[in-house]
mmCIF file of C-alpha atoms and ligand atoms in Angstrom:
data_model
loop_
_atom_site.group_PDB
_atom_site.id
_atom_site.type_symbol
_atom_site.label_atom_id
_atom_site.label_comp_id
_atom_site.label_asym_id
_atom_site.label_seq_id
_atom_site.Cartn_x
_atom_site.Cartn_y
_atom_site.Cartn_z
ATOM 1 C CA UNK A 1 80.850 85.885 143.778
ATOM 2 C CA UNK A 2 83.138 84.837 140.945
ATOM 3 C CA UNK A 3 82.765 86.752 137.668
ATOM 4 C CA UNK A 4 81.200 84.772 134.817
ATOM 5 C CA UNK A 5 83.208 84.907 131.588
ATOM 6 C CA UNK A 6 81.488 83.389 128.564
ATOM 7 C CA UNK A 7 83.368 80.434 127.006
ATOM 8 C CA UNK A 8 83.364 82.305 123.679
ATOM 9 C CA UNK A 9 85.449 85.046 125.303
ATOM 10 C CA UNK A 10 87.916 82.490 126.637
ATOM 11 C CA UNK A 11 88.088 80.861 123.202
ATOM 12 C CA UNK A 12 88.863 84.221 121.563
ATOM 13 C CA UNK A 13 91.501 84.947 124.224
ATOM 14 C CA UNK A 14 93.097 81.548 123.551
ATOM 15 C CA UNK A 15 93.067 82.195 119.798
ATOM 16 C CA UNK A 16 94.777 85.567 120.264
ATOM 17 C CA UNK A 17 97.408 84.129 122.620
ATOM 18 C CA UNK A 18 98.135 81.266 120.193
ATOM 19 C CA UNK A 19 98.130 83.680 117.209
ATOM 20 C CA UNK A 20 95.295 81.892 115.415
ATOM 21 C CA UNK A 21 93.887 85.419 115.539
ATOM 22 C CA UNK A 22 96.763 87.827 114.927
ATOM 23 C CA UNK A 23 97.709 91.259 113.615
ATOM 24 C CA UNK A 24 96.794 94.370 115.605
ATOM 25 C CA UNK A 25 93.601 95.370 113.777
ATOM 26 C CA UNK A 26 92.269 91.815 113.578
ATOM 27 C CA UNK A 27 92.922 91.301 117.294
ATOM 28 C CA UNK A 28 91.016 94.519 118.103
ATOM 29 C CA UNK A 29 88.076 93.454 115.961
ATOM 30 C CA UNK A 30 87.923 89.989 117.549
ATOM 31 C CA UNK A 31 88.139 91.419 121.075
ATOM 32 C CA UNK A 32 85.233 93.806 120.426
ATOM 33 C CA UNK A 33 83.191 90.946 118.962
ATOM 34 C CA UNK A 34 83.947 88.824 122.033
ATOM 35 C CA UNK A 35 82.715 91.552 124.398
ATOM 36 C CA UNK A 36 79.502 91.788 122.380
ATOM 37 C CA UNK A 37 79.024 88.032 122.769
ATOM 38 C CA UNK A 38 79.709 88.291 126.494
ATOM 39 C CA UNK A 39 77.028 90.993 126.773
ATOM 40 C CA UNK A 40 74.492 89.194 124.606
ATOM 41 C CA UNK A 41 74.762 85.891 126.453
ATOM 42 C CA UNK A 42 74.969 87.359 129.963
ATOM 43 C CA UNK A 43 72.414 86.087 132.467
ATOM 44 C CA UNK A 44 73.632 88.432 135.184
ATOM 45 C CA UNK A 45 70.955 89.127 137.793
ATOM 46 C CA UNK A 46 71.965 92.736 138.457
ATOM 47 C CA UNK A 47 73.613 95.600 136.565
ATOM 48 C CA UNK A 48 76.570 95.382 138.961
ATOM 49 C CA UNK A 49 77.044 91.685 138.182
ATOM 50 C CA UNK A 50 76.817 92.409 134.452
ATOM 51 C CA UNK A 51 79.526 95.052 134.672
ATOM 52 C CA UNK A 52 81.734 92.870 136.833
ATOM 53 C CA UNK A 53 81.491 90.035 134.265
ATOM 54 C CA UNK A 54 82.146 92.383 131.352
ATOM 55 C CA UNK A 55 85.231 93.824 133.051
ATOM 56 C CA UNK A 56 86.512 90.328 133.822
ATOM 57 C CA UNK A 57 86.036 89.410 130.150
ATOM 58 C CA UNK A 58 87.902 92.524 129.043
ATOM 59 C CA UNK A 59 90.728 91.685 131.412
ATOM 60 C CA UNK A 60 90.974 88.113 130.103
ATOM 61 C CA UNK A 61 91.226 89.423 126.536
ATOM 62 C CA UNK A 62 93.692 92.125 127.597
ATOM 63 C CA UNK A 63 96.083 89.657 129.182
ATOM 64 C CA UNK A 64 96.686 87.653 125.979
ATOM 65 C CA UNK A 65 99.391 89.680 124.244
ATOM 66 C CA UNK A 66 101.034 92.872 125.510
ATOM 67 C CA UNK A 67 102.315 94.830 122.496
ATOM 68 C CA UNK A 68 99.438 95.762 120.182
ATOM 69 C CA UNK A 69 97.706 98.732 121.840
ATOM 70 C CA UNK A 70 94.756 98.268 119.494
ATOM 71 C CA UNK A 71 93.631 95.575 121.954
ATOM 72 C CA UNK A 72 93.263 97.770 125.080
ATOM 73 C CA UNK A 73 92.075 100.650 122.878
ATOM 74 C CA UNK A 74 89.289 98.409 121.525
ATOM 75 C CA UNK A 75 88.288 97.193 124.985
ATOM 76 C CA UNK A 76 88.277 100.748 126.317
ATOM 77 C CA UNK A 77 86.093 101.931 123.442
ATOM 78 C CA UNK A 78 83.508 99.196 123.952
ATOM 79 C CA UNK A 79 83.407 99.534 127.741
ATOM 80 C CA UNK A 80 82.971 103.307 127.538
ATOM 81 C CA UNK A 81 79.828 102.767 125.484
ATOM 82 C CA UNK A 82 78.308 100.464 128.109
ATOM 83 C CA UNK A 83 75.526 102.344 129.879
ATOM 84 C CA UNK A 84 72.053 101.835 131.346
ATOM 85 C CA UNK A 85 70.215 101.140 134.588
ATOM 86 C CA UNK A 86 69.041 97.630 133.747
ATOM 87 C CA UNK A 87 70.846 94.509 132.596
ATOM 88 C CA UNK A 88 69.022 94.587 129.295
ATOM 89 C CA UNK A 89 69.944 98.241 128.668
ATOM 90 C CA UNK A 90 73.558 97.418 129.496
ATOM 91 C CA UNK A 91 73.445 94.457 127.130
ATOM 92 C CA UNK A 92 72.138 96.425 124.186
ATOM 93 C CA UNK A 93 74.442 99.415 124.728
ATOM 94 C CA UNK A 94 77.481 97.113 124.911
ATOM 95 C CA UNK A 95 76.519 95.263 121.737
ATOM 96 C CA UNK A 96 75.885 98.553 119.967
ATOM 97 C CA UNK A 97 79.184 99.987 121.153
ATOM 98 C CA UNK A 98 81.050 96.920 119.881
ATOM 99 C CA UNK A 99 79.277 97.098 116.530
ATOM 100 C CA UNK A 100 80.063 100.796 116.133
ATOM 101 C CA UNK A 101 83.678 100.132 116.999
ATOM 102 C CA UNK A 102 83.982 97.342 114.442
ATOM 103 C CA UNK A 103 82.355 99.432 111.711
ATOM 104 C CA UNK A 104 84.657 102.380 112.467
ATOM 105 C CA UNK A 105 87.672 100.095 112.379
ATOM 106 C CA UNK A 106 86.758 98.924 108.906
ATOM 107 C CA UNK A 107 86.028 102.454 107.686
ATOM 108 C CA UNK A 108 89.294 103.757 109.132
ATOM 109 C CA UNK A 109 91.257 101.063 107.339
ATOM 110 C CA UNK A 110 89.682 101.817 104.016
ATOM 111 C CA UNK A 111 90.191 105.582 104.441
ATOM 112 C CA UNK A 112 93.820 104.988 105.454
ATOM 113 C CA UNK A 113 94.200 102.832 102.346
ATOM 114 C CA UNK A 114 93.085 105.704 100.090
ATOM 115 C CA UNK A 115 95.527 108.077 101.756
ATOM 116 C CA UNK A 116 98.435 105.624 101.641
ATOM 117 C CA UNK A 117 97.734 104.783 98.003
ATOM 118 C CA UNK A 118 98.568 108.386 97.080
ATOM 119 C CA UNK A 119 102.190 107.692 97.949
ATOM 120 C CA UNK A 120 102.443 104.879 95.402
ATOM 121 C CA UNK A 121 103.166 105.417 91.700
ATOM 122 C CA UNK A 122 102.421 103.169 88.756
ATOM 123 C CA UNK A 123 105.121 100.509 88.457
ATOM 124 C CA UNK A 124 106.472 100.953 92.003
ATOM 125 C CA UNK A 125 108.006 98.043 93.871
ATOM 126 C CA UNK A 126 106.991 97.770 97.509
ATOM 127 C CA UNK A 127 108.832 95.740 100.147
ATOM 128 C CA UNK A 128 106.704 94.344 102.988
ATOM 129 C CA UNK A 129 107.487 92.810 106.365
ATOM 130 C CA UNK A 130 105.097 90.553 108.321
ATOM 131 C CA UNK A 131 101.374 90.712 107.438
ATOM 132 C CA UNK A 132 99.579 93.989 108.030
ATOM 133 C CA UNK A 133 95.994 94.574 106.944
ATOM 134 C CA UNK A 134 96.559 98.343 107.163
ATOM 135 C CA UNK A 135 99.557 98.094 104.830
ATOM 136 C CA UNK A 136 97.670 95.872 102.409
ATOM 137 C CA UNK A 137 94.761 98.358 102.393
ATOM 138 C CA UNK A 138 97.154 100.931 100.826
ATOM 139 C CA UNK A 139 98.132 98.524 98.064
ATOM 140 C CA UNK A 140 94.533 97.506 97.486
ATOM 141 C CA UNK A 141 93.430 101.143 97.156
ATOM 142 C CA UNK A 142 96.293 101.837 94.759
ATOM 143 C CA UNK A 143 95.241 98.917 92.562
ATOM 144 C CA UNK A 144 91.625 100.092 92.610
ATOM 145 C CA UNK A 145 92.668 103.484 91.305
ATOM 146 C CA UNK A 146 94.612 101.872 88.478
ATOM 147 C CA UNK A 147 98.115 102.055 89.973
ATOM 148 C CA UNK A 148 99.942 98.793 89.327
ATOM 149 C CA UNK A 149 102.564 97.769 91.882
ATOM 150 C CA UNK A 150 104.808 94.792 92.492
ATOM 151 C CA UNK A 151 105.882 93.429 95.852
ATOM 152 C CA UNK A 152 108.971 91.999 97.460
ATOM 153 C CA UNK A 153 107.687 90.110 100.481
ATOM 154 C CA UNK A 154 109.936 89.267 103.419
ATOM 155 C CA UNK A 155 109.277 85.822 104.811
ATOM 156 C CA UNK A 156 109.283 87.092 108.438
ATOM 157 C CA UNK A 157 110.800 84.445 110.635
ATOM 158 C CA UNK A 158 109.918 82.731 112.859
ATOM 159 C CA UNK A 159 106.155 82.665 112.138
ATOM 160 C CA UNK A 160 106.386 83.370 108.380
ATOM 161 C CA UNK A 161 103.535 85.878 108.224
ATOM 162 C CA UNK A 162 105.071 86.856 104.871
ATOM 163 C CA UNK A 163 103.331 83.818 103.425
ATOM 164 C CA UNK A 164 99.954 85.358 104.326
ATOM 165 C CA UNK A 165 100.997 88.647 102.718
ATOM 166 C CA UNK A 166 102.163 86.838 99.573
ATOM 167 C CA UNK A 167 98.883 84.959 99.346
ATOM 168 C CA UNK A 168 96.734 88.084 99.814
ATOM 169 C CA UNK A 169 98.772 90.090 97.297
ATOM 170 C CA UNK A 170 98.520 87.344 94.714
ATOM 171 C CA UNK A 171 94.746 87.238 95.258
ATOM 172 C CA UNK A 172 94.804 90.948 94.392
ATOM 173 C CA UNK A 173 96.807 90.198 91.247
ATOM 174 C CA UNK A 174 100.092 91.697 92.488
ATOM 175 C CA UNK A 175 103.281 89.993 91.251
ATOM 176 C CA UNK A 176 105.166 88.839 94.361
ATOM 177 C CA UNK A 177 108.795 87.927 94.970
ATOM 178 C CA UNK A 178 109.233 86.112 98.281
ATOM 179 C CA UNK A 179 112.611 86.491 99.980
ATOM 180 C CA UNK A 180 114.143 85.355 103.267
ATOM 181 C CA UNK A 181 114.593 88.142 105.788
ATOM 182 C CA UNK A 182 118.365 88.128 105.361
ATOM 183 C CA UNK A 183 118.020 89.048 101.679
ATOM 184 C CA UNK A 184 116.189 92.294 102.372
ATOM 185 C CA UNK A 185 119.150 94.654 102.024
ATOM 186 C CA UNK A 186 120.148 93.185 98.689
ATOM 187 C CA UNK A 187 116.635 93.699 97.323
ATOM 188 C CA UNK A 188 116.323 97.251 98.651
ATOM 189 C CA UNK A 189 118.240 98.296 95.524
ATOM 190 C CA UNK A 190 115.129 97.415 93.527
ATOM 191 C CA UNK A 191 112.617 98.772 96.041
ATOM 192 C CA UNK A 192 110.706 102.070 95.818
ATOM 193 C CA UNK A 193 108.970 101.908 99.224
ATOM 194 C CA UNK A 194 109.187 99.914 102.393
ATOM 195 C CA UNK A 195 105.598 99.515 103.604
ATOM 196 C CA UNK A 196 104.849 98.087 107.040
ATOM 197 C CA UNK A 197 102.095 98.203 109.654
ATOM 198 C CA UNK A 198 102.329 98.869 113.388
ATOM 199 C CA UNK A 199 101.248 97.273 116.634
ATOM 200 C CA UNK A 200 101.747 100.506 118.540
ATOM 201 C CA UNK A 201 102.943 104.028 117.807
ATOM 202 C CA UNK A 202 104.537 105.913 120.691
ATOM 203 C CA UNK A 203 104.133 109.629 121.382
ATOM 204 C CA UNK A 204 107.674 110.344 120.135
ATOM 205 C CA UNK A 205 106.802 108.736 116.787
ATOM 206 C CA UNK A 206 108.576 105.423 117.432
ATOM 207 C CA UNK A 207 106.981 102.546 115.581
ATOM 208 C CA UNK A 208 106.537 99.231 117.367
ATOM 209 C CA UNK A 209 106.052 96.448 114.829
ATOM 210 C CA UNK A 210 107.145 92.900 114.012
ATOM 211 C CA UNK A 211 110.713 92.061 114.984
ATOM 212 C CA UNK A 212 113.003 92.992 112.101
ATOM 213 C CA UNK A 213 111.176 96.197 111.181
ATOM 214 C CA UNK A 214 113.833 98.419 112.773
ATOM 215 C CA UNK A 215 116.720 96.758 110.926
ATOM 216 C CA UNK A 216 114.796 96.985 107.687
ATOM 217 C CA UNK A 217 114.120 100.687 108.257
ATOM 218 C CA UNK A 218 117.771 101.450 109.009
ATOM 219 C CA UNK A 219 118.867 99.624 105.864
ATOM 220 C CA UNK A 220 116.201 101.384 103.836
ATOM 221 C CA UNK A 221 117.443 104.761 105.034
ATOM 222 C CA UNK A 222 120.983 103.820 104.054
ATOM 223 C CA UNK A 223 119.718 102.867 100.603
ATOM 224 C CA UNK A 224 117.526 105.967 100.274
ATOM 225 C CA UNK A 225 114.268 104.006 100.209
ATOM 226 C CA UNK A 226 111.365 105.744 102.011
ATOM 227 C CA UNK A 227 109.701 103.899 104.869
ATOM 228 C CA UNK A 228 105.938 104.209 105.126
ATOM 229 C CA UNK A 229 104.027 102.959 108.156
ATOM 230 C CA UNK A 230 100.312 102.269 107.710
ATOM 231 C CA UNK A 231 98.606 102.523 111.080
ATOM 232 C CA UNK A 232 95.069 103.458 112.011
ATOM 233 C CA UNK A 233 94.785 105.804 114.994
ATOM 234 C CA UNK A 234 93.783 102.813 117.120
ATOM 235 C CA UNK A 235 97.494 101.931 117.031
ATOM 236 C CA UNK A 236 98.415 105.134 118.873
ATOM 237 C CA UNK A 237 99.493 104.245 122.391
ATOM 238 C CA UNK A 238 97.985 106.688 124.943
ATOM 239 C CA UNK A 239 100.234 105.661 127.870
ATOM 240 C CA UNK A 240 103.351 106.730 125.969
ATOM 241 C CA UNK A 241 102.187 110.334 126.311
ATOM 242 C CA UNK A 242 103.171 110.130 129.984
ATOM 243 C CA UNK A 243 106.495 108.514 129.214
ATOM 244 C CA UNK A 244 105.632 104.822 129.524
ATOM 245 C CA UNK A 245 107.353 102.456 127.134
ATOM 246 C CA UNK A 246 105.574 99.780 125.120
ATOM 247 C CA UNK A 247 105.983 96.207 126.389
ATOM 248 C CA UNK A 248 107.678 93.934 123.868
ATOM 249 C CA UNK A 249 106.215 90.435 123.865
ATOM 250 C CA UNK A 250 108.669 87.576 124.320
ATOM 251 C CA UNK A 251 107.351 84.330 122.823
ATOM 252 C CA UNK A 252 108.129 80.641 123.238
ATOM 253 C CA UNK A 253 111.525 79.343 122.160
ATOM 254 C CA UNK A 254 109.809 76.488 120.302
ATOM 255 C CA UNK A 255 108.859 79.017 117.587
ATOM 256 C CA UNK A 256 112.592 79.335 116.899
ATOM 257 C CA UNK A 257 114.042 75.955 117.822
ATOM 258 C CA UNK A 258 112.342 72.547 117.945
ATOM 259 C CA UNK A 259 112.997 70.136 120.797
ATOM 260 C CA UNK A 260 115.059 67.944 118.424
ATOM 261 C CA UNK A 261 117.125 70.901 117.245
ATOM 262 C CA UNK A 262 117.779 71.835 120.861
ATOM 263 C CA UNK A 263 118.914 68.307 121.663
ATOM 264 C CA UNK A 264 121.262 68.336 118.679
ATOM 265 C CA UNK A 265 122.856 71.618 119.760
ATOM 266 C CA UNK A 266 122.981 70.879 123.486
ATOM 267 C CA UNK A 267 123.879 67.172 123.049
ATOM 268 C CA UNK A 268 127.646 67.091 123.528
ATOM 269 C CA UNK A 269 128.209 70.313 125.425
ATOM 270 C CA UNK A 270 128.937 68.618 128.730
ATOM 271 C CA UNK A 271 128.749 70.830 131.747
ATOM 272 C CA UNK A 272 127.453 73.846 129.849
ATOM 273 C CA UNK A 273 124.214 75.471 131.008
ATOM 274 C CA UNK A 274 121.396 74.909 128.480
ATOM 275 C CA UNK A 275 121.459 77.035 125.311
ATOM 276 C CA UNK A 276 119.566 80.266 125.810
ATOM 277 C CA UNK A 277 117.023 81.138 123.109
ATOM 278 C CA UNK A 278 115.319 84.533 122.966
ATOM 279 C CA UNK A 279 112.296 85.224 120.816
ATOM 280 C CA UNK A 280 111.111 88.848 120.965
ATOM 281 C CA UNK A 281 108.064 89.294 118.730
ATOM 282 C CA UNK A 282 108.431 93.039 118.114
ATOM 283 C CA UNK A 283 110.972 95.833 117.990
ATOM 284 C CA UNK A 284 111.068 99.625 118.123
ATOM 285 C CA UNK A 285 111.936 101.706 115.067
ATOM 286 C CA UNK A 286 113.068 105.204 116.042
ATOM 287 C CA UNK A 287 111.136 108.016 114.337
ATOM 288 C CA UNK A 288 114.165 109.245 112.357
ATOM 289 C CA UNK A 289 113.990 106.129 110.162
ATOM 290 C CA UNK A 290 110.316 106.574 109.331
ATOM 291 C CA UNK A 291 109.229 108.885 106.512
ATOM 292 C CA UNK A 292 105.476 108.881 107.062
ATOM 293 C CA UNK A 293 102.856 107.426 109.345
ATOM 294 C CA UNK A 294 99.681 107.009 107.330
ATOM 295 C CA UNK A 295 96.460 107.073 109.363
ATOM 296 C CA UNK A 296 92.787 107.529 108.493
ATOM 297 C CA UNK A 297 93.257 111.157 109.634
ATOM 298 C CA UNK A 298 95.967 111.854 107.098
ATOM 299 C CA UNK A 299 99.685 111.196 106.881
ATOM 300 C CA UNK A 300 102.105 112.535 109.452
ATOM 301 C CA UNK A 301 105.839 112.820 109.899
ATOM 302 C CA UNK A 302 106.423 110.630 112.990
ATOM 303 C CA UNK A 303 107.615 113.585 115.085
ATOM 304 C CA UNK A 304 104.215 115.267 114.807
ATOM 305 C CA UNK A 305 102.063 112.267 115.720
ATOM 306 C CA UNK A 306 101.884 113.489 119.326
ATOM 307 C CA UNK A 307 99.650 116.366 118.205
ATOM 308 C CA UNK A 308 97.118 113.884 116.876
ATOM 309 C CA UNK A 309 97.405 111.845 120.072
ATOM 310 C CA UNK A 310 96.630 114.868 122.251
ATOM 311 C CA UNK A 311 93.619 115.638 120.103
ATOM 312 C CA UNK A 312 92.319 112.061 120.275
ATOM 313 C CA UNK A 313 93.069 111.106 123.864
ATOM 314 C CA UNK A 314 93.272 114.366 125.824
ATOM 315 C CA UNK A 315 94.081 113.445 129.395
ATOM 316 C CA UNK A 316 94.564 109.714 129.770
ATOM 317 C CA UNK A 317 92.603 107.941 132.478
ATOM 318 C CA UNK A 318 92.635 104.595 134.299
ATOM 319 C CA UNK A 319 91.660 101.472 132.387
ATOM 320 C CA UNK A 320 87.937 100.671 132.620
ATOM 321 C CA UNK A 321 88.623 96.984 133.372
ATOM 322 C CA UNK A 322 90.480 98.052 136.513
ATOM 323 C CA UNK A 323 87.272 99.620 137.893
HETATM 324 C C1 RUB B 1 101.678 91.418 113.393
HETATM 325 C C2 RUB B 1 102.371 92.688 112.992
HETATM 326 C C3 RUB B 1 101.642 93.609 112.050
HETATM 327 C C4 RUB B 1 100.836 94.629 112.872
HETATM 328 C C5 RUB B 1 99.888 95.439 112.009
HETATM 329 O O1 RUB B 1 102.374 90.688 114.378
HETATM 330 O O2 RUB B 1 103.458 93.005 113.453
HETATM 331 O O3 RUB B 1 102.531 94.316 111.259
HETATM 332 O O4 RUB B 1 100.073 93.971 113.872
HETATM 333 O O5 RUB B 1 98.896 94.601 111.448
HETATM 334 P P1 RUB B 1 101.788 89.264 114.839
HETATM 335 P P2 RUB B 1 97.474 95.203 111.021
HETATM 336 O O6 RUB B 1 101.713 88.392 113.645
HETATM 337 O O7 RUB B 1 102.769 88.792 115.877
HETATM 338 O O8 RUB B 1 100.420 89.521 115.452
HETATM 339 O O9 RUB B 1 97.773 96.283 110.046
HETATM 340 O O10 RUB B 1 96.718 94.059 110.395
HETATM 341 O O11 RUB B 1 96.813 95.730 112.254
#
């Protein structure tokens, strides 16, 4: 018997893979919603068939992008809440589990925002990289409490998520200066905080986020600008507690170089092997370049994040979709 995965799940998986749905928290939210849809629309004849289909759906969502641990953490949360002896009991518990997860995600982000906002002072200039909803929650909370800030927004090649950040900040009334990534060091002289999100946080306090974050953090340290990482606890990567490293996604070269550009470069280089293009989507910032990790449970120096991880995860177990 082949598992039955609802087309809505496949559509969400495609959207995540193609980055129409992107950013760690947004991906987690969409994955939980997709599992709820899978459960709701299931016409499985037996509880075993229902669980098989749900696990297959989780696996399809899981296999889209490897770096943001919020995705497996979301799937694990929803699947752990799936219980009952009948298909209908399994359906309702799965939907409820997904709804609880999504509500907690939203609450955690807003709580994190309040905590992060405490680090910002009236008139501060914040430099951002990529587009992070957790990072923006800190700015939004600051504005709500009457703290005015300005932003220097890095474009973030190759996908230019900085444009989304610029748009959101302007909707909030924040004055924005958009710069190319290469201009970051020059503008650090005017910056009071570097504020970024995270796709995963490792047990040693390393921050895995959009490619370019590590260089920005090193430059910020050299300039004496504090680096603040806004990351809900769903970004904490349980497997890193046993020494595993976080997989860095490599994306298509066409994000960096069009077919025409490739032809122009390769055109006259007779006998040379084709130009190699590499496009890693994320990098690892060592903990020593990070001043604070802001979560909904408070802010932590990166070196102490492992304590929170032990409290939250205890002993790590096998993935439910492997069952
Ligand atoms: C997005 C990215 C974001 C984190 C955090 O990368 O690196 O900084 O995911 O975002 P991509 P959030 O655009 O490749 O998905 O705070 O919204 O979870």
